[in-house]
Coordinates of C-alpha atoms and ligand atoms in Angstrom, one line a residue:
X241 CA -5.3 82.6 -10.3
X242 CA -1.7 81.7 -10.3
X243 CA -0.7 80.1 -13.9
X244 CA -0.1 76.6 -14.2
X245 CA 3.5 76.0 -14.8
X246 CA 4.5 73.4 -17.5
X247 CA 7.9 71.8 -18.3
X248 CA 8.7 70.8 -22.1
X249 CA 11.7 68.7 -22.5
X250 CA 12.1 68.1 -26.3
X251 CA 15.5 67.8 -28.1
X252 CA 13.7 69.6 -31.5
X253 CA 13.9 72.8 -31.3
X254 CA 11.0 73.2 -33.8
X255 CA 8.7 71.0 -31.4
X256 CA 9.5 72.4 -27.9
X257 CA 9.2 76.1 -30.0
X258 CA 6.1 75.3 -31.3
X259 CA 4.3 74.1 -28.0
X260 CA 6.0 76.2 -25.8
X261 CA 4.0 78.9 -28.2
X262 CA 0.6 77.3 -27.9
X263 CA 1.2 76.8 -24.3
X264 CA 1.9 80.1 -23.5
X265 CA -1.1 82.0 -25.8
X266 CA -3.2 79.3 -23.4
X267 CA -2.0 80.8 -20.4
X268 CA 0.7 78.6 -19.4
X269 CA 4.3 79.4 -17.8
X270 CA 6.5 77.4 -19.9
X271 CA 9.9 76.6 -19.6
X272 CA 12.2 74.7 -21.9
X273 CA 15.2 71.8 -21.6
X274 CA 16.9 70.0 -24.3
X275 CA 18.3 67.0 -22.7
X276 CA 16.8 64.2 -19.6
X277 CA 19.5 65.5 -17.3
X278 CA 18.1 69.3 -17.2
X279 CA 14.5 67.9 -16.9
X280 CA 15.6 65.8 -13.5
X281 CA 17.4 69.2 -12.4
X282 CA 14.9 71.8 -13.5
X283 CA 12.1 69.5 -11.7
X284 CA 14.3 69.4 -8.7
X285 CA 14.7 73.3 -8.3
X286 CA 11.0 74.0 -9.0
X287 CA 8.2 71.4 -9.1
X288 CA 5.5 72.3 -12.5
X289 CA 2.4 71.0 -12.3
X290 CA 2.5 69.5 -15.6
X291 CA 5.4 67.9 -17.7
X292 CA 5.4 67.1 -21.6
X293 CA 8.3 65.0 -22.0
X294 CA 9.8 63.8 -25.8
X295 CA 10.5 59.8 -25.5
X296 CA 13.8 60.3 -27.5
X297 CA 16.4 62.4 -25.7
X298 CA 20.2 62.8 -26.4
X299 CA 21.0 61.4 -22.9
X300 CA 18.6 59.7 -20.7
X301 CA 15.8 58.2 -21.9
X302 CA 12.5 59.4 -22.2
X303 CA 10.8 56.6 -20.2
X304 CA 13.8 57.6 -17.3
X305 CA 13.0 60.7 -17.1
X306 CA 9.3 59.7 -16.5
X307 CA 9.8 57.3 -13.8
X308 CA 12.3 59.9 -12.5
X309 CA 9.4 62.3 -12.5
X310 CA 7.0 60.0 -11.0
X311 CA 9.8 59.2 -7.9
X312 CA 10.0 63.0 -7.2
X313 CA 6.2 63.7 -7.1
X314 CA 3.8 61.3 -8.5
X315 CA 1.3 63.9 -8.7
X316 CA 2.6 65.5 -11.6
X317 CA 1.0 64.6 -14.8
X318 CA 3.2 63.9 -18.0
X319 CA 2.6 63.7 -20.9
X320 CA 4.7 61.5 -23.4
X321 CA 5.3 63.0 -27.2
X322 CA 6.4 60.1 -29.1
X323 CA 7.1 59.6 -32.9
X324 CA 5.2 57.5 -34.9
X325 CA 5.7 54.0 -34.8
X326 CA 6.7 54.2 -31.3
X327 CA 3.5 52.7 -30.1
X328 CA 5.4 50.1 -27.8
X329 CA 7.1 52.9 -25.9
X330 CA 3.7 54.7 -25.6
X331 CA 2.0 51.6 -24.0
X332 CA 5.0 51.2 -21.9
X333 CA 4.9 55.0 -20.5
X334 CA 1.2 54.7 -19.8
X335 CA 2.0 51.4 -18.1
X336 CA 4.4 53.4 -15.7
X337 CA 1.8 56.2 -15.0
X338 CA 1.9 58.8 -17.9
X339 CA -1.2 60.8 -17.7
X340 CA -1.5 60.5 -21.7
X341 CA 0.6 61.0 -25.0
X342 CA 0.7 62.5 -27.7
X343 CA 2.1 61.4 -31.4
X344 CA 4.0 63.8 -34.1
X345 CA 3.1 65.2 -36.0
X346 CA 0.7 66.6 -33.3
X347 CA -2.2 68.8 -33.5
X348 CA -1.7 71.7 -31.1
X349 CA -5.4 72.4 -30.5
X350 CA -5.5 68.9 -29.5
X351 CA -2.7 69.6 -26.9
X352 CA -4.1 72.9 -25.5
X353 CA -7.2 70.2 -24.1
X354 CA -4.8 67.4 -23.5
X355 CA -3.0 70.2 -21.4
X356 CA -6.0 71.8 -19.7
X357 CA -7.5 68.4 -18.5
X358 CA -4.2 67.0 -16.6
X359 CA -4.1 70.6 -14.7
X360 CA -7.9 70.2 -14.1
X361 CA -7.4 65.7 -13.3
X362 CA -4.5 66.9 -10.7
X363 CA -6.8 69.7 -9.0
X364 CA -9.8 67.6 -8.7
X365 CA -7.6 64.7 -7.2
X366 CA -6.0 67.2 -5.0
X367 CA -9.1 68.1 -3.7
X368 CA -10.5 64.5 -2.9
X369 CA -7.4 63.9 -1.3
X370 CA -8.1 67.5 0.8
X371 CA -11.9 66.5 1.3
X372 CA -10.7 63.0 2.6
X373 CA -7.9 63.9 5.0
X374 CA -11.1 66.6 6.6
X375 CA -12.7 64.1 6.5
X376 CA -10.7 61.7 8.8
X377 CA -9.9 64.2 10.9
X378 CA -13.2 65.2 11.6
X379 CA -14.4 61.6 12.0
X380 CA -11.4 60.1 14.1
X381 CA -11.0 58.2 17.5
X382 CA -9.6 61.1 18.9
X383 CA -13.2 63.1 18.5
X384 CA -14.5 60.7 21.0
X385 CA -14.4 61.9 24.4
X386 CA -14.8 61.2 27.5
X387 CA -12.1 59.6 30.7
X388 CA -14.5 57.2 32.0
X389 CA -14.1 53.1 32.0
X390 CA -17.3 52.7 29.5
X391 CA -15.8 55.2 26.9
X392 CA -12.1 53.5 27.4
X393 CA -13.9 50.1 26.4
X394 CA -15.5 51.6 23.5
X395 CA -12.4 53.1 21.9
X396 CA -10.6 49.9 22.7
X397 CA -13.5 48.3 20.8
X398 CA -13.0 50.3 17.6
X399 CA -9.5 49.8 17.7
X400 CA -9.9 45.8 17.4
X401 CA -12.7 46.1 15.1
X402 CA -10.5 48.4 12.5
X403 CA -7.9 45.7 12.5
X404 CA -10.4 43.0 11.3
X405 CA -11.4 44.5 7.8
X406 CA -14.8 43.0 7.3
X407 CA -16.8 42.2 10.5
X408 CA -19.9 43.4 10.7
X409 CA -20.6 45.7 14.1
X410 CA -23.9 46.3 15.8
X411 CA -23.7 49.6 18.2
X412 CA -26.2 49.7 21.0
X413 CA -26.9 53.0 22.7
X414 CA -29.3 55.4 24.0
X415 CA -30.1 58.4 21.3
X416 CA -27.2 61.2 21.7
X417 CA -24.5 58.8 23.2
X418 CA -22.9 59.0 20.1
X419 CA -23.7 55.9 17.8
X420 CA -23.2 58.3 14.8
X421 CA -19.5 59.5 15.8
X422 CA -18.6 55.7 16.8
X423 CA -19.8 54.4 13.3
X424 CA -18.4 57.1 11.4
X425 CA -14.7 56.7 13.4
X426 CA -14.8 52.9 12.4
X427 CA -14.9 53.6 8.8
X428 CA -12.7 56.7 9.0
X429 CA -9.8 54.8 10.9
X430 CA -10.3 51.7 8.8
X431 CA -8.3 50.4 5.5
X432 CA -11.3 51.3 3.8
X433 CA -11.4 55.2 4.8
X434 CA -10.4 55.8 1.2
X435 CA -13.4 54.1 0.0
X436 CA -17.2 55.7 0.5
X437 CA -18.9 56.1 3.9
X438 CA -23.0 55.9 3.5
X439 CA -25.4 55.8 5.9
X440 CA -29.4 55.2 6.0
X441 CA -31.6 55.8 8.6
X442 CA -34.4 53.3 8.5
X443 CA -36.6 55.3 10.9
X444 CA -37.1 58.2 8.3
X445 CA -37.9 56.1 5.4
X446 CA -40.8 54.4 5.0
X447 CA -41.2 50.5 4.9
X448 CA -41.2 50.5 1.2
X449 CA -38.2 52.2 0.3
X450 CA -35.8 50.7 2.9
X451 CA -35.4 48.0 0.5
X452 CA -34.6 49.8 -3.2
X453 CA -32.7 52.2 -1.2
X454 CA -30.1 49.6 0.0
X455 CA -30.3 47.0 -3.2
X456 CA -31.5 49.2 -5.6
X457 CA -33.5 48.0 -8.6
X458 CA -33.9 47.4 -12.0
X459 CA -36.0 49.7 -14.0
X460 CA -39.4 48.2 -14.4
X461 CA -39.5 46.4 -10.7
X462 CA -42.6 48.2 -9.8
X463 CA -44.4 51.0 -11.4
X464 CA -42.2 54.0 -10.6
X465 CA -39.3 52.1 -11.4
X466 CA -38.5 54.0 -14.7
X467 CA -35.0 53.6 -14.4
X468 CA -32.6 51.1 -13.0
X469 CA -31.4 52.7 -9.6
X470 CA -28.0 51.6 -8.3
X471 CA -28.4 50.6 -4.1
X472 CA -26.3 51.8 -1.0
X473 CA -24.4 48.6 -1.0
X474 CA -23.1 48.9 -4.3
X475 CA -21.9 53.0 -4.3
X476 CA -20.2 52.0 -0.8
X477 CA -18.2 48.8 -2.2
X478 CA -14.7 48.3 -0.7
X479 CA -16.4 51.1 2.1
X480 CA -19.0 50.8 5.0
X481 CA -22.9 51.4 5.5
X482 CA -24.2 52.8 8.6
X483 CA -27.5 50.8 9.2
X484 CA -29.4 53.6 11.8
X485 CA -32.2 52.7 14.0
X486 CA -31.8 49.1 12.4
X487 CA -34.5 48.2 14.8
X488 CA -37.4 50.0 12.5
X489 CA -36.1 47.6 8.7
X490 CA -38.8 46.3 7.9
X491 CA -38.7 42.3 8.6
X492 CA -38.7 41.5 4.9
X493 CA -35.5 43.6 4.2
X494 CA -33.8 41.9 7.8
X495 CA -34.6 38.8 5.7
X496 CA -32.7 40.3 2.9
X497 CA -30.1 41.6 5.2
X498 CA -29.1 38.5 6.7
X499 CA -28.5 36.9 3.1
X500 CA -26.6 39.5 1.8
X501 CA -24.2 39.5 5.3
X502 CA -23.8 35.6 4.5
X503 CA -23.0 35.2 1.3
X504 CA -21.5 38.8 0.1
X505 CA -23.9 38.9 -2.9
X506 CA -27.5 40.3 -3.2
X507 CA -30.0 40.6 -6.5
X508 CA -31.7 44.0 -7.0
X509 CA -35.1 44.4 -6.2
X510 CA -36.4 42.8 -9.4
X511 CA -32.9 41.5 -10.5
X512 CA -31.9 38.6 -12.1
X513 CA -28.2 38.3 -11.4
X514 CA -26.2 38.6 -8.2
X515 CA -24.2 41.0 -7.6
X516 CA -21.1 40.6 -5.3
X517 CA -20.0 43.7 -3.3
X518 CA -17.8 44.0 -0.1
X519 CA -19.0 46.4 2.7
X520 CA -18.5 46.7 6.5
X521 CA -22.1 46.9 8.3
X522 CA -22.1 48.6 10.9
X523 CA -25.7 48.8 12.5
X524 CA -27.1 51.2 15.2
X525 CA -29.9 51.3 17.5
X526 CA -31.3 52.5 20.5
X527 CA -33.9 50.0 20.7
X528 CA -33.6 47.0 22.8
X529 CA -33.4 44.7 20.1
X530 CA -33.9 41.4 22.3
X531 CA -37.2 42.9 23.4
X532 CA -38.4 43.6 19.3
X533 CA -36.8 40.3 18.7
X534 CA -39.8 38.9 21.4
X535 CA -42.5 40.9 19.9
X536 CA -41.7 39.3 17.0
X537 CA -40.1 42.9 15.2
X538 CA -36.7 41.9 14.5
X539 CA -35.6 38.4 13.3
X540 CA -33.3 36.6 16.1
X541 CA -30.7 35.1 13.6
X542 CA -29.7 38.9 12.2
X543 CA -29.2 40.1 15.9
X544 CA -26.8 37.1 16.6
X545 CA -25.1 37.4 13.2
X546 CA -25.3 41.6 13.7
X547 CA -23.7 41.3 17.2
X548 CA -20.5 39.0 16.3
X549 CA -18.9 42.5 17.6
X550 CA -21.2 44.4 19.7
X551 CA -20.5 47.9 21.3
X552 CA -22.6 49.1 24.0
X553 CA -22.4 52.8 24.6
X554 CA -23.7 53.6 28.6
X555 CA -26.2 56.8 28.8
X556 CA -24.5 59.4 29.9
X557 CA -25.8 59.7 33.6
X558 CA -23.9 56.1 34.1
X559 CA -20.4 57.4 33.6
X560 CA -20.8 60.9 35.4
X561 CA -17.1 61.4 35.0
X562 CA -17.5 62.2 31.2
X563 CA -19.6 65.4 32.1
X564 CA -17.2 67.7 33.0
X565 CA -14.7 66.7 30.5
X566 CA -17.3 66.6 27.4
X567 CA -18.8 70.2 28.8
X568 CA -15.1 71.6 28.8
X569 CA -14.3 70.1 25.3
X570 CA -17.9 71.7 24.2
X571 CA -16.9 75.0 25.8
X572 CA -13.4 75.2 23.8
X573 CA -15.4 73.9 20.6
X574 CA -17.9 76.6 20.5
X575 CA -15.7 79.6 22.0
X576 CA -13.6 78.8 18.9
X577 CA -16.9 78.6 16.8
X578 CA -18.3 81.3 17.6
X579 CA -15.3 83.6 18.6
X580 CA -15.7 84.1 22.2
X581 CA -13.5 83.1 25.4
X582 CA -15.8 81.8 28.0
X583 CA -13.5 80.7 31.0
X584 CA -15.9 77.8 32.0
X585 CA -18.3 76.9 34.3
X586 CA -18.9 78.4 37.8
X587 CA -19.3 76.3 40.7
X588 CA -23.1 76.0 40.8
X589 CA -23.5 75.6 37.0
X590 CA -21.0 72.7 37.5
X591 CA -22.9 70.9 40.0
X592 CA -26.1 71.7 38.3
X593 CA -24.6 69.5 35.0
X594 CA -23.3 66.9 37.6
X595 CA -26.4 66.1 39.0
X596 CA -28.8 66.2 36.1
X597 CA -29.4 63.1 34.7
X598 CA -29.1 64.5 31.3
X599 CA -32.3 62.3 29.0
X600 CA -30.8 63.1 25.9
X601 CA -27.0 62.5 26.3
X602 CA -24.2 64.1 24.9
X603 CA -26.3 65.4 22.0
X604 CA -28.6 67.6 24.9
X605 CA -24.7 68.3 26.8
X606 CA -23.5 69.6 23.7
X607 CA -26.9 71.7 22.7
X608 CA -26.8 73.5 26.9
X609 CA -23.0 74.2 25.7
X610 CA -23.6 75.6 22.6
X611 CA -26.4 77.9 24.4
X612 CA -24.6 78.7 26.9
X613 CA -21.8 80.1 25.1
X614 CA -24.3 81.9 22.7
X615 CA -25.5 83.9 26.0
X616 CA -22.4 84.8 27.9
X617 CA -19.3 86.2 26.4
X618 CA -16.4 86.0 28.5
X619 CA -16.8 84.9 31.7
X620 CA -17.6 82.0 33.0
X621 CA -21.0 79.8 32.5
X622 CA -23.5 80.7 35.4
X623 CA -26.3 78.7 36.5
X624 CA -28.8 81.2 34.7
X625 CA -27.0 80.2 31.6
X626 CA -28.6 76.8 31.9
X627 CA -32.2 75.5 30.5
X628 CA -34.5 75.7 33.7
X629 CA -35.1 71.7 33.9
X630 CA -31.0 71.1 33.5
X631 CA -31.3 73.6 37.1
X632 CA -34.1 72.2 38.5
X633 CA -33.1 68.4 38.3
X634 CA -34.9 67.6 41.8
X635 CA -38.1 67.9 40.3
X636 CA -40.4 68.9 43.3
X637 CA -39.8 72.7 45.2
X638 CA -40.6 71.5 49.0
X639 CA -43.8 73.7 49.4
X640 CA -45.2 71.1 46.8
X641 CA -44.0 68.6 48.1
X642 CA -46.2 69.6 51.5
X643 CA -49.2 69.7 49.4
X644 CA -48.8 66.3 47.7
X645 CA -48.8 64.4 51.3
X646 CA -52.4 64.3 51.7
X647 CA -52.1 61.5 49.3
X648 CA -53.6 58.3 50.9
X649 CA -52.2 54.6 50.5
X650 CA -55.0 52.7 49.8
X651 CA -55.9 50.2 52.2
X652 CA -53.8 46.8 50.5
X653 CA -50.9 49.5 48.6
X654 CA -50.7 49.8 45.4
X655 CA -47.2 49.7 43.4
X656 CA -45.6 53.2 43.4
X657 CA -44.5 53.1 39.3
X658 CA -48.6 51.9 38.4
X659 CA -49.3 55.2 40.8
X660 CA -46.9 57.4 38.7
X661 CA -48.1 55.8 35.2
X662 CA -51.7 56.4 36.4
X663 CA -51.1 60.0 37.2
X664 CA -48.5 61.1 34.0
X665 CA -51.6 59.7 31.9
X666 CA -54.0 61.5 33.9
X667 CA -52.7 65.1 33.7
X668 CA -51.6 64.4 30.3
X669 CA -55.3 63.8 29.1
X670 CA -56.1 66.3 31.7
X671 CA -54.3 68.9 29.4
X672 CA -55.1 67.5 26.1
X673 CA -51.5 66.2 25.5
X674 CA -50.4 69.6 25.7
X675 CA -46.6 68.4 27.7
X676 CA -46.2 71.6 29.4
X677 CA -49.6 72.0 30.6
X678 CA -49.0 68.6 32.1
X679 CA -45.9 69.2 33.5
X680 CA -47.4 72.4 35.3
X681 CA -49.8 69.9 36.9
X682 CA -47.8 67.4 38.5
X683 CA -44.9 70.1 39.5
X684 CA -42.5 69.0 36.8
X685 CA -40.5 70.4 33.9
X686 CA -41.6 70.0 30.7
X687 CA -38.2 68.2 30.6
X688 CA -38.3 65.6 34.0
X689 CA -41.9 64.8 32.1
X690 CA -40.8 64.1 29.2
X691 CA -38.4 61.5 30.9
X692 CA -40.8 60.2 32.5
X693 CA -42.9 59.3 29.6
X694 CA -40.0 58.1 28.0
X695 CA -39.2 55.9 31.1
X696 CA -42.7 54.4 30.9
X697 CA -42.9 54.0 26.7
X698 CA -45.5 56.5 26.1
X699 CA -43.0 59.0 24.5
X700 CA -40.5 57.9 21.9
X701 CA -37.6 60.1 20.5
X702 CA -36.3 59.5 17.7
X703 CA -32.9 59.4 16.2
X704 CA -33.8 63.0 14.4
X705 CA -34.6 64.0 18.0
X706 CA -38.4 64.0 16.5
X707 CA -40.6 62.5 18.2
X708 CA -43.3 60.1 18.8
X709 CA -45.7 59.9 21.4
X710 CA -47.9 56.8 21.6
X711 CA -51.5 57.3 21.9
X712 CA -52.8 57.7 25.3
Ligands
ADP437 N1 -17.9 60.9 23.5 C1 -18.2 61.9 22.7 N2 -17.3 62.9 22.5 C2 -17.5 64.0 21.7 N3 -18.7 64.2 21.2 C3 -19.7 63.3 21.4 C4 -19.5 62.1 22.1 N4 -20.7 61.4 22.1 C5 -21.5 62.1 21.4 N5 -21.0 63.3 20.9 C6 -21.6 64.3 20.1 O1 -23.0 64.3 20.5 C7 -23.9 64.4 19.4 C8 -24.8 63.2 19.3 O2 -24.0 62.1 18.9 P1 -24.5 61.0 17.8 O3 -23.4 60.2 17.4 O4 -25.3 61.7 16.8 O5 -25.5 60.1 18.8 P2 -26.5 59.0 18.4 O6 -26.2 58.6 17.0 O7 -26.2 57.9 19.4 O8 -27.9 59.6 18.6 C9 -22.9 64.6 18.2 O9 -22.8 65.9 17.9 C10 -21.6 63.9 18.6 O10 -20.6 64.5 17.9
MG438 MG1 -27.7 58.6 15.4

């Protein structure tokens, strides 16, 4: 590792000697100036990551030098050696952004660790900052893409909503249109990026815990509660909380919700005393919320108070115009990923995609990609690249289709979606709910079933892409 390089500017020859001995036997590059006017140069020429500067100098003052310091690069820590009695000018340099001081006579094991914990303060704050800027770039508007008129509305969305700091958001959205990515760009292009981004899924937890997760509790609240646990809402003050799947809280905790939106302040489970934090919620679901809100699920007054700003992101088979572009941005993102130079997608793999009415959204677009790109190398995506049912999309090969017409209308017709309903349930028990058994029977992918289900409510997914199949 490279040494740290540290600047003593000390008038006393004995005191700049004597530390620039200890520093060096520590591991430090020293370097030595007498007077303010050589500090302001030396820093100039070569930055150090670390200054201890003497309050008393022949020309400038000590306090100069350090605001000097602080103009040129704040992120260097100094240290102030003052004399005694010189407690006023200590408080003043601390005031201005010293990193600490020391008094003479000084101890110098004292400012070996004095020493070593600004070097170590500046690395960890360099690498927040690092983490942070990833992180915004990672998370940022410009990740979301797509040419199409729905998308253009969405990222016009965000871009009022991160103007007005606190407004809570509600995101609607199939699973895999990208609920996720528009929460986390919110908080990444907000004023409070610099503050923490948390998210909950309240799917994955069960009813119980939703609660203590976001509030936290005291210790004692209920049995397990052996310690006092700090909430989501407090660790993300001055940030944002990604509410997932808010259409599975529990109604107690909606209850809880609702309050905490209105008047900024909440108790923890088994609290006594408010406690006043400010977050952005941002909710998510892919439930129709109006529908839980008639089947008595979800409480009406959080919806309206949730959907002040509302975003609504289309399934992907309503803005077809976003294939082709996602599928090309996918191709460049995993060529680079995995280190190969696929040229794209040959005619009949790109009207395949086109015409597939793609169930799971981007998230499925972006797992054929990734595929895709795993099985061919350098040329460009062919059809037999593709996952059969993404090929297939008409379900029914015409032989079948032959067999199928001996079907007979009953005599006063029947409904053609209670028909298909009757039949998906029939060859499902038929095959013990084993899907591609099922699929096998009706002529269908495993796939174009699994829509199907979905289509009639029998199969759920999840936002874990798990999923749930109601009994049949
Ligand atoms: N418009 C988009 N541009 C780029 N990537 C997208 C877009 N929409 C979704 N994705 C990607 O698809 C995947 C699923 O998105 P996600 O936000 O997790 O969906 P959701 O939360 O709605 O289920 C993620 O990897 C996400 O980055
Ligand atoms: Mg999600």
């Amino acid at each position: 590792m490279k040494k740290a390089r540290v600047l003593v500017v000390d008038d006393e020859n004995i005191i700049a000697w004597t530390l620039q001995e200890k520093l060096i036997k520590e591991g430090f590059e020293v370097r030595t100036v007498e007077n303010g006017e050589s500090a302001i140069n030396s820093i100039k020429e070569d930055m150090p990551d670390l200054a201890f500067v003497d309050v008393f100098l022949p020309d400038i003052g000590g306090i100069q030098v350090l605001k000097e310091i602080i103009s040129l690069n704040e992120e260097i820590p100094v240290i102030m050696v003052t004399g005694s009695g010189s407690v006023d000018t200590a408080v003043t340099a601390m005031k201005l952004g010293a990193y600490d001081y020391i008094n003479k006579p000084f101890n110098l094991a004292e400012v070996a660790i004095i020493a070593k914990k600004a070097i170590e303060s500046k690395r960890v704050s360099r690498e927040v900052s690092w983490r942070l800027e990833k992180e915004k770039k990672t998370h940022s508007i410009g990740n979301i893409i797509g040419e199409s008129k729905e998308i253009k509305g969405v990222l016009d969305m965000i871009q009022k909503i991160v103007q007005s700091d606190a407004t809570t958001v509600l995101i609607e959205g199939e699973s895999g249109t990208g609920k996720d990515l528009v929460g986390r760009a919110i908080h990444y292009t907000s004023r409070r990026s610099a503050r923490p981004f948390m998210d909950i899924n309240c799917t994955a937890l069960p009813d119980t815990l939703v609660e203590s997760e976001l509030f936290g509790y005291e210790k004692g609240a209920f049995t397990d509660a052996k310690a006092k646990k700090v909430g989501l809402f407090e660790l993300a003050d001055g940030g944002s909380v990604l509410l997932d799947e808010i259409g599975d809280m529990p109604i107690a905790t909606q209850t809880k919700l609702l309050k905490f939106i209105e008047n900024k302040r909440f108790k923890r489970v088994g609290g006594a005393s408010d406690i006043e934090v400010d977050v952005r919620i941002i909710a998510a679901t892919n439930k129709n919320l109006k529908e839980e809100i008639k089947s008595g699920k979800f409480r009406e007054d959080l919806y309206y108070r949730l959907k002040v700003i509302p975003i609504f992101i289309p399934p992907l088979r309503v803005r077809t115009g976003d294939i082709l572009i996602l599928a090309n941005y996918f191709i460049n993102k995993f060529n680079q990923e995995f280190r190969k130079d696929v040229k794209g997608l040959s005619s009949k793999a790109e009207k395949a995609i086109l015409s597939y009415q793609w169930p799971g959204n981007v998230r499925e677009l972006k797992n054929v990609i990734e595929r895709a790109i795993i099985l061919e190398s350098k040329d460009k995506i062919l059809i037999e690249h593709l996952p059969i049912e993404v090929v297939e999309g008409a379900p029914f090969k015409e032989e079948e289709r032959q067999q199928q017409s001996n079907f007979t209308l009953p005599e006063n017709g029947v409904p053609l979606e209670e028909v298909e309903k009757n039949l998906l349930i029939q060859a499902l028990k038929k095959a013990n709910g084993n899907q591609s058994k099922a699929a096998k029977l009706l002529s269908l992918s495993r796939y174009a079933l699994r829509y199907r289900l979905k289509k009639i409510g029998y199969l759920k997914i999840d936002s874990t892409d798990s999923e749930i199949i109601q009994s049949v």
